[in-house]
Structure formats: structure tokens, C-alpha cells
Coordinates of C-alpha atoms in Angstrom, one line a residue:
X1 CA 49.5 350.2 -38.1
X2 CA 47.1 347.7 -37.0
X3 CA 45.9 346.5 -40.3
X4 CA 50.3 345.8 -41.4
X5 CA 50.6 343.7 -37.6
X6 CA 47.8 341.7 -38.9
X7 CA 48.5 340.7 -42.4
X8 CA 52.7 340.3 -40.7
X9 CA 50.7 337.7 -38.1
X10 CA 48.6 336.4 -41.0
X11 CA 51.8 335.4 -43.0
X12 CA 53.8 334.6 -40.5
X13 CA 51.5 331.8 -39.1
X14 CA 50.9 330.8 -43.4
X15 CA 54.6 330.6 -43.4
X16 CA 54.6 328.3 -40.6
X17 CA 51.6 325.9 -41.8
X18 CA 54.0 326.0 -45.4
X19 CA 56.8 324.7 -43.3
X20 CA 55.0 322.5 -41.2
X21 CA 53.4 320.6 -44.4
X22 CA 56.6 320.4 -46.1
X23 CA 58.1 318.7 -43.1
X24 CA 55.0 316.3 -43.3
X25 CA 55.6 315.9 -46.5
X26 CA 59.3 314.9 -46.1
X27 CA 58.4 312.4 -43.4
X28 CA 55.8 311.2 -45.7
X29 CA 58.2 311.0 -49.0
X30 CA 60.4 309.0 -46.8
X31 CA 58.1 307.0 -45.3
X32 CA 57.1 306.0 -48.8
X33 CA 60.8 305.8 -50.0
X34 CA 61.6 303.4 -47.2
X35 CA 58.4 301.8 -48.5
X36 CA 59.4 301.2 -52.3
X37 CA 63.3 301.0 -52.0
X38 CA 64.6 297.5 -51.5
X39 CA 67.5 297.7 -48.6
X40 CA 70.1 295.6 -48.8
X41 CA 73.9 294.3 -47.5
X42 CA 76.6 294.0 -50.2
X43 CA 79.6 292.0 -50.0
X44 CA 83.0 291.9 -52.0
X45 CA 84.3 288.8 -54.0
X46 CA 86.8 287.1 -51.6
X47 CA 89.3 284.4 -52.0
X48 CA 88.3 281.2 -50.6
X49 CA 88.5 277.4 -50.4
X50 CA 84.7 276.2 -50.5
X51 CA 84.1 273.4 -47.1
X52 CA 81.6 270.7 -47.3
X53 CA 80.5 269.3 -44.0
X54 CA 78.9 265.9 -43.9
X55 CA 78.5 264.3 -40.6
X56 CA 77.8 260.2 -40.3
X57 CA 75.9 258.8 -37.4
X58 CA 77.3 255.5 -35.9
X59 CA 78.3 252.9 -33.2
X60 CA 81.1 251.5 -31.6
X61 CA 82.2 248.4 -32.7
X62 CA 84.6 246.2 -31.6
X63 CA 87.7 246.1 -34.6
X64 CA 89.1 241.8 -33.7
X65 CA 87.5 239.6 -31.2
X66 CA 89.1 236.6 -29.5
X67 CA 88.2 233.2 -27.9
X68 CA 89.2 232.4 -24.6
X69 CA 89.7 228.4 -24.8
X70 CA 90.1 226.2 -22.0
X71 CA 90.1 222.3 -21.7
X72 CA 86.3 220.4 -22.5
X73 CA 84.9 218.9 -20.4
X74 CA 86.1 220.5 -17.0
X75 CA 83.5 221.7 -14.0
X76 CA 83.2 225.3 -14.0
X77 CA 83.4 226.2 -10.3
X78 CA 82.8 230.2 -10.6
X79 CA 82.5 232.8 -13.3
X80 CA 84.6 236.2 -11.9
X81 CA 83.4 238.7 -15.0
X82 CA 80.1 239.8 -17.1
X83 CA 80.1 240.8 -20.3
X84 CA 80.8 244.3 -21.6
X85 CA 83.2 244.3 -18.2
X86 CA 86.8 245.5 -19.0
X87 CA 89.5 243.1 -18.1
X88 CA 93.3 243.5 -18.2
X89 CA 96.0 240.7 -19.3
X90 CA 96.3 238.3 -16.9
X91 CA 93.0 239.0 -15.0
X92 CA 91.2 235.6 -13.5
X93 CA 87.8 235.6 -15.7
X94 CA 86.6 231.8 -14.4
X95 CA 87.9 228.9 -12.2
X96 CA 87.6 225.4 -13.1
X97 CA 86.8 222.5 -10.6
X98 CA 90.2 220.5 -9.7
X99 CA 88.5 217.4 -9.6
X100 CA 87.0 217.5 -12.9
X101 CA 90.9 218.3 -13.8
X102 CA 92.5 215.1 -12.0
X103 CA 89.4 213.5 -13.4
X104 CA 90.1 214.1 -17.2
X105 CA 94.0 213.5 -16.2
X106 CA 93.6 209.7 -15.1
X107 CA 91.1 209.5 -18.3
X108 CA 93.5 211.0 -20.6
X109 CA 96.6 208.7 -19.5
X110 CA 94.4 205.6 -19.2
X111 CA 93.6 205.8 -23.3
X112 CA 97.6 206.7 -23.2
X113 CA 98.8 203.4 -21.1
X114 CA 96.0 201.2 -23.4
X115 CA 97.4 202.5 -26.4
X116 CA 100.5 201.7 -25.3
X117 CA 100.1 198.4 -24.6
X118 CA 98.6 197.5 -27.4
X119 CA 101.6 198.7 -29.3
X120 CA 104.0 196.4 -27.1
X121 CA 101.5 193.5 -27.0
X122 CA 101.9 194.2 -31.8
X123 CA 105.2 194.1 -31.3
X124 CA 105.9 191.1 -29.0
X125 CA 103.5 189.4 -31.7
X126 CA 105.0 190.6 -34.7
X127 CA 108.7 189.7 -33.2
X128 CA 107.9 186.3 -32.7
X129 CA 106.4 185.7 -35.9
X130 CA 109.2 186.8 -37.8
X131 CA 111.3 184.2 -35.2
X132 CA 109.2 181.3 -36.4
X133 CA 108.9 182.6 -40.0
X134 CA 113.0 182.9 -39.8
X135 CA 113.0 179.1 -38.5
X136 CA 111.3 177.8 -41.4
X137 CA 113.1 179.7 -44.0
X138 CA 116.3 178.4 -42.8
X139 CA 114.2 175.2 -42.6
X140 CA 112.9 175.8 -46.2
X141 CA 116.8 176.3 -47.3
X142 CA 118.4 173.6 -45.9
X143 CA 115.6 171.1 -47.6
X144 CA 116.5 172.6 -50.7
X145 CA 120.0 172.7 -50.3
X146 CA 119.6 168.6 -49.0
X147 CA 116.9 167.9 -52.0
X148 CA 119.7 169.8 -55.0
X149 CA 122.5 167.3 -53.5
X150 CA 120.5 164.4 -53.3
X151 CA 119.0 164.6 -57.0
X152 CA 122.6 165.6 -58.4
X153 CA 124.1 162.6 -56.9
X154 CA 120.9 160.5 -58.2
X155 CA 121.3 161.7 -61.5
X156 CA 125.2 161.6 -61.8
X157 CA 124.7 157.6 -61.4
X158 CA 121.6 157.4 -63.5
X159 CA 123.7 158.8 -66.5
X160 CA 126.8 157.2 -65.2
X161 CA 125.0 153.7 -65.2
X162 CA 123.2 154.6 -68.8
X163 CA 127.0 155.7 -70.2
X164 CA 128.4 152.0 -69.2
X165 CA 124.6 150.0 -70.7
X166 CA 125.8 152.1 -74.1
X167 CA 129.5 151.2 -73.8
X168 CA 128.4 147.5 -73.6
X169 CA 126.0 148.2 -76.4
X170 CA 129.2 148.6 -78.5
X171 CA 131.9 146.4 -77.2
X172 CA 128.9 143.9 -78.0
X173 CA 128.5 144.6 -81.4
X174 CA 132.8 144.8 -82.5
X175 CA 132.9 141.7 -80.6
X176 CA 130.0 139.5 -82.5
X177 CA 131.0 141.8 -85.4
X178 CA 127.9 141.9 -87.3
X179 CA 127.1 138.0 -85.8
X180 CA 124.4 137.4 -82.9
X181 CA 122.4 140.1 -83.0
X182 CA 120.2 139.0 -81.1
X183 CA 122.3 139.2 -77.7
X184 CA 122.9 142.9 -79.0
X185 CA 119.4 144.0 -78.9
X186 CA 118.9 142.8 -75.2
X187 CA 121.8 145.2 -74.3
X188 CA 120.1 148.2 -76.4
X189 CA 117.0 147.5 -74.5
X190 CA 118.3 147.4 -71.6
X191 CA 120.3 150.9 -72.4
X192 CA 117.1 152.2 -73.6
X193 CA 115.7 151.5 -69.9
X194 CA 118.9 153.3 -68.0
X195 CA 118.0 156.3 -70.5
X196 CA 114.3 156.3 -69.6
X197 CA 115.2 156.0 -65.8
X198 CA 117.8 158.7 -66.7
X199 CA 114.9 160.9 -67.8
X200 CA 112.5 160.1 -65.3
X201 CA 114.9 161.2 -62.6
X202 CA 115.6 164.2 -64.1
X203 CA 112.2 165.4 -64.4
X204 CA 111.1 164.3 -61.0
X205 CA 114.1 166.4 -59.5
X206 CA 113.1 169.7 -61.4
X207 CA 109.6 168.9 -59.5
X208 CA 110.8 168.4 -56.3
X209 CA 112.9 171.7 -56.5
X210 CA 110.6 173.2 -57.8
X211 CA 108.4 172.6 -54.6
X212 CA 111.0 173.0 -52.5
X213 CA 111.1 176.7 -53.9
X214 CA 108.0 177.5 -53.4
X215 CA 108.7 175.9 -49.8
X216 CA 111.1 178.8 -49.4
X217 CA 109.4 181.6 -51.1
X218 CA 106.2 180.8 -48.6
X219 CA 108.8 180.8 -45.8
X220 CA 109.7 184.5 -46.3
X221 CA 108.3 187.5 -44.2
X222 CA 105.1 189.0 -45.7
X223 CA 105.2 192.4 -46.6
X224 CA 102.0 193.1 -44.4
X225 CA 100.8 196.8 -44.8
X226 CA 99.5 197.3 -40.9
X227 CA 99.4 201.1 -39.7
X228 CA 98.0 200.5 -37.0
X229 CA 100.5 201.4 -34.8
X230 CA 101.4 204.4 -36.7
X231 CA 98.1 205.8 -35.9
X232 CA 98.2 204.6 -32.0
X233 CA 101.3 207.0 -32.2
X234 CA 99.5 210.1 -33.5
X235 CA 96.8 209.4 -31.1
X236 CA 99.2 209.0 -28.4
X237 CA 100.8 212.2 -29.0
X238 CA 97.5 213.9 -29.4
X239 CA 97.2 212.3 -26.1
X240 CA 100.1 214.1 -25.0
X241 CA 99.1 217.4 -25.8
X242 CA 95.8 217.1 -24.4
X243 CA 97.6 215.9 -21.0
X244 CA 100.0 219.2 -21.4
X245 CA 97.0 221.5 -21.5
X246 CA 95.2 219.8 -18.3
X247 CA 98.7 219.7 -15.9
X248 CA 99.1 223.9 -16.8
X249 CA 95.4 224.2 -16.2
X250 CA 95.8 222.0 -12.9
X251 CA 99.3 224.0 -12.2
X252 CA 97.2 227.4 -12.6
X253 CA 95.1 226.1 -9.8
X254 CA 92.0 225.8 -12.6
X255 CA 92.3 229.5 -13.0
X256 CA 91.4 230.7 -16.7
X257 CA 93.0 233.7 -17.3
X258 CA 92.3 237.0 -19.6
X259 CA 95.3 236.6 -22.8
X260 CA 95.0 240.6 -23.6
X261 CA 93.6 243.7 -22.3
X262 CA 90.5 244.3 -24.0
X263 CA 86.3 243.6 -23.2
X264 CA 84.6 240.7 -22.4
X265 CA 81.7 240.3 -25.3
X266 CA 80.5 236.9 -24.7
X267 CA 80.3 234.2 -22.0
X268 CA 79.9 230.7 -23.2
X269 CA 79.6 228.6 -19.9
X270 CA 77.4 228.5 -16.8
X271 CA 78.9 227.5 -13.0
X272 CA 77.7 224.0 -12.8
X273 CA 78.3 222.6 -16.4
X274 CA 81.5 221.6 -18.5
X275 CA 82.9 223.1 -20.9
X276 CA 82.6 222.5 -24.4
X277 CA 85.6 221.9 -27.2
X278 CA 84.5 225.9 -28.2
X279 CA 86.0 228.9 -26.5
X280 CA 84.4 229.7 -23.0
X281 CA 85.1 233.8 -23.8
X282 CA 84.8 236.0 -26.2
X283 CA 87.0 239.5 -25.9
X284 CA 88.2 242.2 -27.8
X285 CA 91.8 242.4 -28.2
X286 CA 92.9 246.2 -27.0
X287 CA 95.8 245.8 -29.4
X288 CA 93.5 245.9 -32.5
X289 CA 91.4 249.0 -30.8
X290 CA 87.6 249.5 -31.8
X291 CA 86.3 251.1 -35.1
X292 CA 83.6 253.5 -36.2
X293 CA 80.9 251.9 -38.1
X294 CA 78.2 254.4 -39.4
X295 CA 76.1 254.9 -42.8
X296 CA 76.2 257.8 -44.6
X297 CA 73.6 258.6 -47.0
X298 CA 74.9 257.5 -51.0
X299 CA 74.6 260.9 -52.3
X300 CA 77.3 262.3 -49.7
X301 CA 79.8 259.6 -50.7
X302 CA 81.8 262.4 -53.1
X303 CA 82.8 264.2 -49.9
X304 CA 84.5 260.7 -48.2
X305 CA 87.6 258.5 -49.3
X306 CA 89.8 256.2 -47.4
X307 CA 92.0 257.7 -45.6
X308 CA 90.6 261.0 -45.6
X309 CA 90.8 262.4 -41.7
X310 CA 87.5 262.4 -39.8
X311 CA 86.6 263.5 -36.2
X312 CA 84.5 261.1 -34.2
X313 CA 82.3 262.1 -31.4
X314 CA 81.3 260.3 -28.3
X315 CA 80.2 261.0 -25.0
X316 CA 81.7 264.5 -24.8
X317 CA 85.2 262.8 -25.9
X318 CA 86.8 262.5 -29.7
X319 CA 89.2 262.0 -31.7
X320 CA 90.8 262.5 -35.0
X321 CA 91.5 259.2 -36.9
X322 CA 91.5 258.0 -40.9
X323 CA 88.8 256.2 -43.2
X324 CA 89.8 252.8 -43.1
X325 CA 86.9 251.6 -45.2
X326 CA 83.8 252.5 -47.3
X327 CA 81.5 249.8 -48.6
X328 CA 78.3 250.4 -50.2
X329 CA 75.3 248.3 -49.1
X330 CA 72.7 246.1 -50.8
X331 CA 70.1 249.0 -51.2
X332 CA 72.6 251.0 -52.5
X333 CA 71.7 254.1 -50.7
X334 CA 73.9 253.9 -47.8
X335 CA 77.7 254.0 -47.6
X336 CA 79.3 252.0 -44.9
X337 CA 82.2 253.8 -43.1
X338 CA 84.6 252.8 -40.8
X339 CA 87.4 254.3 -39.3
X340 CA 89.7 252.7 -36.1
X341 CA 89.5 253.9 -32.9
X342 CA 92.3 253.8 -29.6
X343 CA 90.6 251.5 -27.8
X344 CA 91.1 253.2 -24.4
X345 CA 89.1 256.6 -24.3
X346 CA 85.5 255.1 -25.8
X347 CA 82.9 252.6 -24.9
X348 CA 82.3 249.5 -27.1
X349 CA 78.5 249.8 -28.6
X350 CA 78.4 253.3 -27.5
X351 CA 76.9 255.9 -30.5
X352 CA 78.7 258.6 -31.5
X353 CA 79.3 260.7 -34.8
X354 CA 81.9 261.4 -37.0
X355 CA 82.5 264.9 -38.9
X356 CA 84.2 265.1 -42.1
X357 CA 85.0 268.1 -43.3
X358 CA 86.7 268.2 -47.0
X359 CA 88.1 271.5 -48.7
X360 CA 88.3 272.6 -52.7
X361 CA 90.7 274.2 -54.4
X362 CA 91.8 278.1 -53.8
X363 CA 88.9 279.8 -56.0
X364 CA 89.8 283.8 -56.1
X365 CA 86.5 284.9 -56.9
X366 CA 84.3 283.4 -54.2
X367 CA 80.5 284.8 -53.2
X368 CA 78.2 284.4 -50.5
X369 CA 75.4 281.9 -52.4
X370 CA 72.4 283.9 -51.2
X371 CA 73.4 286.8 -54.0
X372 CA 73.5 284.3 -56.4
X373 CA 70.7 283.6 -58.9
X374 CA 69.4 281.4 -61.2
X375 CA 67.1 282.0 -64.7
X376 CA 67.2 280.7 -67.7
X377 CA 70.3 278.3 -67.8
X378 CA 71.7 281.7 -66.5
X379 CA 73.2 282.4 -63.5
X380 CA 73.4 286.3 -62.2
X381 CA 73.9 288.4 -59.3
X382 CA 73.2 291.8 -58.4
X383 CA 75.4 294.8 -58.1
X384 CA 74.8 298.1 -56.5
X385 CA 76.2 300.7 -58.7
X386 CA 76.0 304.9 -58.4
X387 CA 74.4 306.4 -61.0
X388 CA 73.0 309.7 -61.7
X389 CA 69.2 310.6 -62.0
X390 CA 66.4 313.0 -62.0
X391 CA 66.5 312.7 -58.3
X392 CA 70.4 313.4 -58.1
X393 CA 72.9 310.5 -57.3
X394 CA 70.9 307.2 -56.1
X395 CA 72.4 303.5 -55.7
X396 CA 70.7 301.3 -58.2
X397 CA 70.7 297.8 -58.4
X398 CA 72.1 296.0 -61.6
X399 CA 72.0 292.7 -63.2
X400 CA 75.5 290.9 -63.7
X401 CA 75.6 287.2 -65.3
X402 CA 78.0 285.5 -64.0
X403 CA 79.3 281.6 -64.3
X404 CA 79.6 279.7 -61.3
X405 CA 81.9 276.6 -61.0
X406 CA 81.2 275.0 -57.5
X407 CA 79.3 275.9 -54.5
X408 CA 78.2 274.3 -51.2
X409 CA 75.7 275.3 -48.3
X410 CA 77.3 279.1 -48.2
X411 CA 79.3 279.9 -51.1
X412 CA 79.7 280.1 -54.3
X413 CA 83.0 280.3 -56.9
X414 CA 82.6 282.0 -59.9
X415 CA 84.3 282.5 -63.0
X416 CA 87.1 285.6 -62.5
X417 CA 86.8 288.7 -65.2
X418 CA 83.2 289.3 -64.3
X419 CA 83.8 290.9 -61.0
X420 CA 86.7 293.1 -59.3
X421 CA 87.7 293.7 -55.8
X422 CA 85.8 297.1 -56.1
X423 CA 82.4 295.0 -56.7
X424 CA 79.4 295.6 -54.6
X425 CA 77.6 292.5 -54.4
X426 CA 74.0 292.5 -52.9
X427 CA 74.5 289.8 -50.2
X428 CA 71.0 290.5 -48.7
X429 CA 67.8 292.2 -49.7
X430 CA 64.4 292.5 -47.7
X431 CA 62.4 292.4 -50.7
X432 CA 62.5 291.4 -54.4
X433 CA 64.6 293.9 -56.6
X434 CA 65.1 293.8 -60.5
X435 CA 68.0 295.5 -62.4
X436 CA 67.4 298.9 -62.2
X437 CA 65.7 299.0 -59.0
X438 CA 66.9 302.0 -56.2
X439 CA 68.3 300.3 -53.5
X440 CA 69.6 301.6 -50.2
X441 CA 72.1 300.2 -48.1
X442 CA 71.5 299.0 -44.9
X443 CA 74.1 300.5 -42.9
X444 CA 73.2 303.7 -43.9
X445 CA 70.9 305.7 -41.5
X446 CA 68.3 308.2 -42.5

């Protein structure tokens, strides 16, 4: 009885040393397995559009500035704003001295009144020249007029008084018929000398009114070209508009005013000098609002075009607004892009950002881009698949090429046929697998 209780004890305790090493062998195995076998995540194909984020880094700019113009030459008595301050329409940015305004007043309408009265003092002058050029003209015309008579009268008797020394020329000769001759040849001399005379008068009158034309024609106004006092009128009225803008300056109490809401961006006049014929302020008009300006890098340019809807950033505050612009610069490595901003709600010159975000088409087979692949001008991904082995049923990895047709930081889209809804896609892996490989998945315990 003794010696069966001790071989029962001896197997008893070998059966429990057999069981104890084949649970240390177990833990061990698995130990081992969880040494060898990749784990992994999986994922389905889902449908998708694929997002590209590109974010630009800018400024605040302002979008339309404006002068502020006042009269030149006027004290400035106080300045009442700095620059970058916000002003409203209306608002009192600097006074001007009166004095200086009554000043440039009494200057302005002294050029006036000299103008002026060297205008009238032209016109007296050129009024009573034509008088006395009138005078002799009528002058000029009556001598004619007298001379014309005169020589017509002369020569009506010359010719009158050579008709009767011919007549007697021929009463001579019937009477002597064909006897004395010689008394008929004093009386065709003395014809001959009333035709000379005749002559002689004539040609001396043609002279005479000849002269006497000339009399008139000198007599006449001259066409003088003077436009001088045409351009003491466009002075004068320059004059005038000059004087305008003093008297509403003056009537304003020298108070130069703000012509929009926007920000003052430039001061260009001290208390204690004059202004200058240039604005005195520069502003932004709130009307045209700021605008965006930042650079974003060349390569990124495929994700932006005009008019595509950005969000800018500022200060804790933003807003969604358009791509007004996009300009490549000289280096060609930088895009300019602007976009316009309200300009109530940011800060002219602050820095802020601006997020665009652009979509793709709907892709039906979309992946996450970690369980894609690249080899040989292949591109693959890995499936876990059941299969049946010497060990009994075990999740195996397997190799899948697949063709991908657009993919950004965190997705890919792929070509559909390859891949069904039922697909398990290794998403994730804590080690290097190959097709064929045991895998186990991570949410799996034990």
C-alpha cells in the first residue's frame, strides 16, 4: 500500500511539472509570437474628397490712400492727430493760423486788382488808338476822294483843250487847202504839246492815287495778335479759385478737416512752418477697406486662384473674404496674394495669416496614405486576408498593386476595381511586414 501512494505522489507531482512547463511554454510561444508577428490597424476604402491646406503668412496693408490738401503757404498753428490714429469724417486733424489766411487773402487779391488794371489801363489804350487810327482813315478817304475829283476835272480839260488844238489842226488845213503849210505845222505842234501835257497829267494822277491808297491802307487797324489779356484772364480766374479755397478755409475757422473715415498714415507738416502745394495728410479711405498681402511659397501656387475663398487671421479675429490678386515676384519663388479686408475689425500693418483650404473631386476609393507603398514604378498596399495553415486559421498579410491618382498630406485615391468595401487595408504596422507575413490585429487581445 505504501509503495502504490508513492509512485500515485510520484506522478501526480510529474504531472504537475508536465503542466507547469507546458504553460511556460505557452507564455513563452507567445511571447515569441508577439515577438515575430507584425500588429497592425486596417482600414476600409472610403469615399472622399482629398483637402489641401496651405496657409500664407502676411500683413495688413492699407487697399487706397488719400491726401489731405489744404492751401500753401498757411501757418500751421496745431497738429490734433498722429499717425496710425483712427479718425472719423469730419474730425479736426490740424488748425491753420488765421493770419497767415488774411495774409495770403490781401496777397491773392492784390495780384487780382494789378491784373486787373492792367487789363483796363490795354484797353483804354487800345480804344484810343483805334479813335485816332479811325481819324486818319476817314482822313486818308476824304484825300483820296478830294485827289480822284481833282485829277478828273484836270484831265477832262487837258483832253478837252487837246480835242479843240486838233480841231484847229484841221479847220487849218481845209481852209489853206493844201496852201501855207507852214502855219499848219505850228498848230500840230502846238496839238502835239496839249497831248503830251494830256499824258503827263494822266500819269501823274495814277501816282498820286496811287499814294493816296497806300495813305488809306496804312490808315487801317492792324491786325495785332496780343494775348495778353487773354492770359491775365486765366490767371485771374486761377486767381479766383485760389481766393475760393482761402475764404472756406478762413470760414472753417483754419480748421482742416478729415474727408473720410479711415487712418491717418502720414503727416506732412510741423506746428510752426507752412504748408507746401503737396497734401498735408495721408489716410486710408475706410470705403476702399484694407487688403491681405502675404507670399506664399511658388510650389503651393496650384492650390490658389482668384477668387477662391480664404480665411484670414489676426489677433484672435478673422474673416472669410476672396483672392483679389496673385502676382509672382522677381525671384520667382514667391506668389504674391492679396485679398480685401472690412476695414473695421483689423489693424492696418498688423500680421496675420490666411488659410486656404481647396477640395478635389469625389474619389470612391480613397486610403489613408500611410498604407500606401511605393517600388519599382509600382505602387501597392497591403491586405490582411484569412487563410488556412499548418497552424490552423492565421491572418496573413498580402501584397495588392494598386494605381493611385491624387493624394495630399493624408490620403490617397486610387483607381476603383482593385479594392471592395470588404477590403482590409493595413493602415498601421509596428514593424516591417512582406506579403505573406502573419499579422495580428491590434484590437484583438490575447
Amino acid at each position: 500500500m505504501k509503495q502504490r501512494k508513492r509512485n500515485a505522489a510520484f506522478w501526480m507531482k510529474g504531472f504537475a511539472w508536465l503542466l507547469l512547463a507546458m504553460f511556460l511554454f505557452t507564455i513563452i510561444s507567445r511571447a515569441a509570437d508577439a515577438l515575430t508577428v507584425a500588429k497592425v490597424s486596417v482600414a476600409g476604402p472610403s469615399s472622399r474628397k482629398l483637402q489641401y491646406r496651405v496657409s500664407v503668412e502676411g500683413r495688413i496693408e492699407k487697399n487706397r490712400e488719400i491726401s489731405v490738401l489744404t492751401c500753401p503757404e498757411l501757418l500751421v498753428k496745431s497738429i490734433r492727430v498722429s499717425e496710425g490714429q483712427r479718425v472719423k469724417k469730419g474730425d479736426t486733424l490740424a488748425k491753420l493760423d488765421q493770419a497767415s489766411i488774411m495774409e495770403q487773402i490781401d496777397k491773392l487779391e492784390d495780384e487780382k486788382r494789378s491784373l486787373e488794371l492792367e487789363d483796363e489801363a490795354a484797353e483804354a489804350n487800345r480804344q484810343q488808338e483805334q479813335k485816332s487810327r479811325q481819324k486818319e482813315l476817314a482822313r486818308a478817304k476824304e484825300d483820296y476822294a478830294w485827289l480822284k475829283k481833282k485829277n478828273q476835272m484836270a484831265l477832262a480839260h487837258a483832253k478837252d483843250e487837246l480835242e479843240k488844238a486838233k480841231e484847229k489842226v484841221k479847220k487849218q488845213k481845209r481852209k489853206l487847202n493844201g496852201q501855207g503849210e507852214d502855219s499848219v505845222e505850228a498848230l500840230r505842234a502846238a496839238a502835239e504839246e496839249k497831248r503830251e501835257a494830256y499824258h503827263a497829267l494822266k500819269e501823274s494822277s495814277r501816282t498820286e492815287e496811287r499814294a493816296a491808297k497806300r495813305a488809306i491802307e496804312d490808315a487801317l487797324p492792324e491786325q495785332v495778335s496780343d494775348n495778353s489779356m487773354a492770359i491775365h484772364q486765366i490767371s485771374i480766374k486761377n486767381l479766383n479759385k485760389q481766393l475760393q479755397k482761402l475764404l472756406e478755409v478762413k470760414k472753417k475757422d483754419g480748421k482742416v478737416s478729415a474727408p473720410r473715415d479711415g487712418v491717418i498714415t502720414g503727416i506732412f507738416a510741423a506746428v510752426g512752418q507752412k504748408t507746401a502745394d503737396s497734401g498735408i495728410f495721408n489716410m486710408t479711405d475706410d470705403r476702399a477697406g484694407l487688403r491681405f498681402v502675404g507670399q506664399l511659397l511658388a510650389g503651393d501656387a496650384k492650390f490658389v486662384s482668384t477668387g477662391d475663398i480664404v480665411t484670414i487671421h489676426a489677433a484672435g479675429r478673422e474673416e472669410e473674404v476672396s483672392v483679389t490678386s496673385l502676382e509672382m515676384d522677381e525671384s520667382q519663388e514667391f506668389i504674391k496674394v492679396t485679398a480685401l479686408l472690412p476695414a473695421k475689425g483689423f489693424s492696418l500693418g498688423e500680421t496675420a495669416s490666411a488659410n486656404i483650404v481647396q477640395e478635389s473631386e469625389n474619389y470612391s476609393c480613397t486610403v489613408p496614405l500611410a498604407a500606401v507603398y511605393q517600388g519599382d514604378n509600382t505602387s501597392y498596399v497591403y491586405l490582411v486576408q484569412k487563410e488556412d495553415t499548418i497552424l490552423g486559421e492565421q491572418e496573413v498579410a498580402r501584397k495588392m498593386e494598386v494605381k493611385v491618382l491624387e493624394k495630399n498630406g493624408s490620403y490617397a485615391a486610387l483607381e476603383t476595381g482593385v479594392l471592395d468595401s470588404e477590403s482590409r487595408i493595413i493602415a498601421d504596422t509596428d514593424r516591417a511586414i512582406e506579403s505573406g507575413d502573419r499579422v495580428r490585429l491590434k484590437e484583438e487581445k490575447g
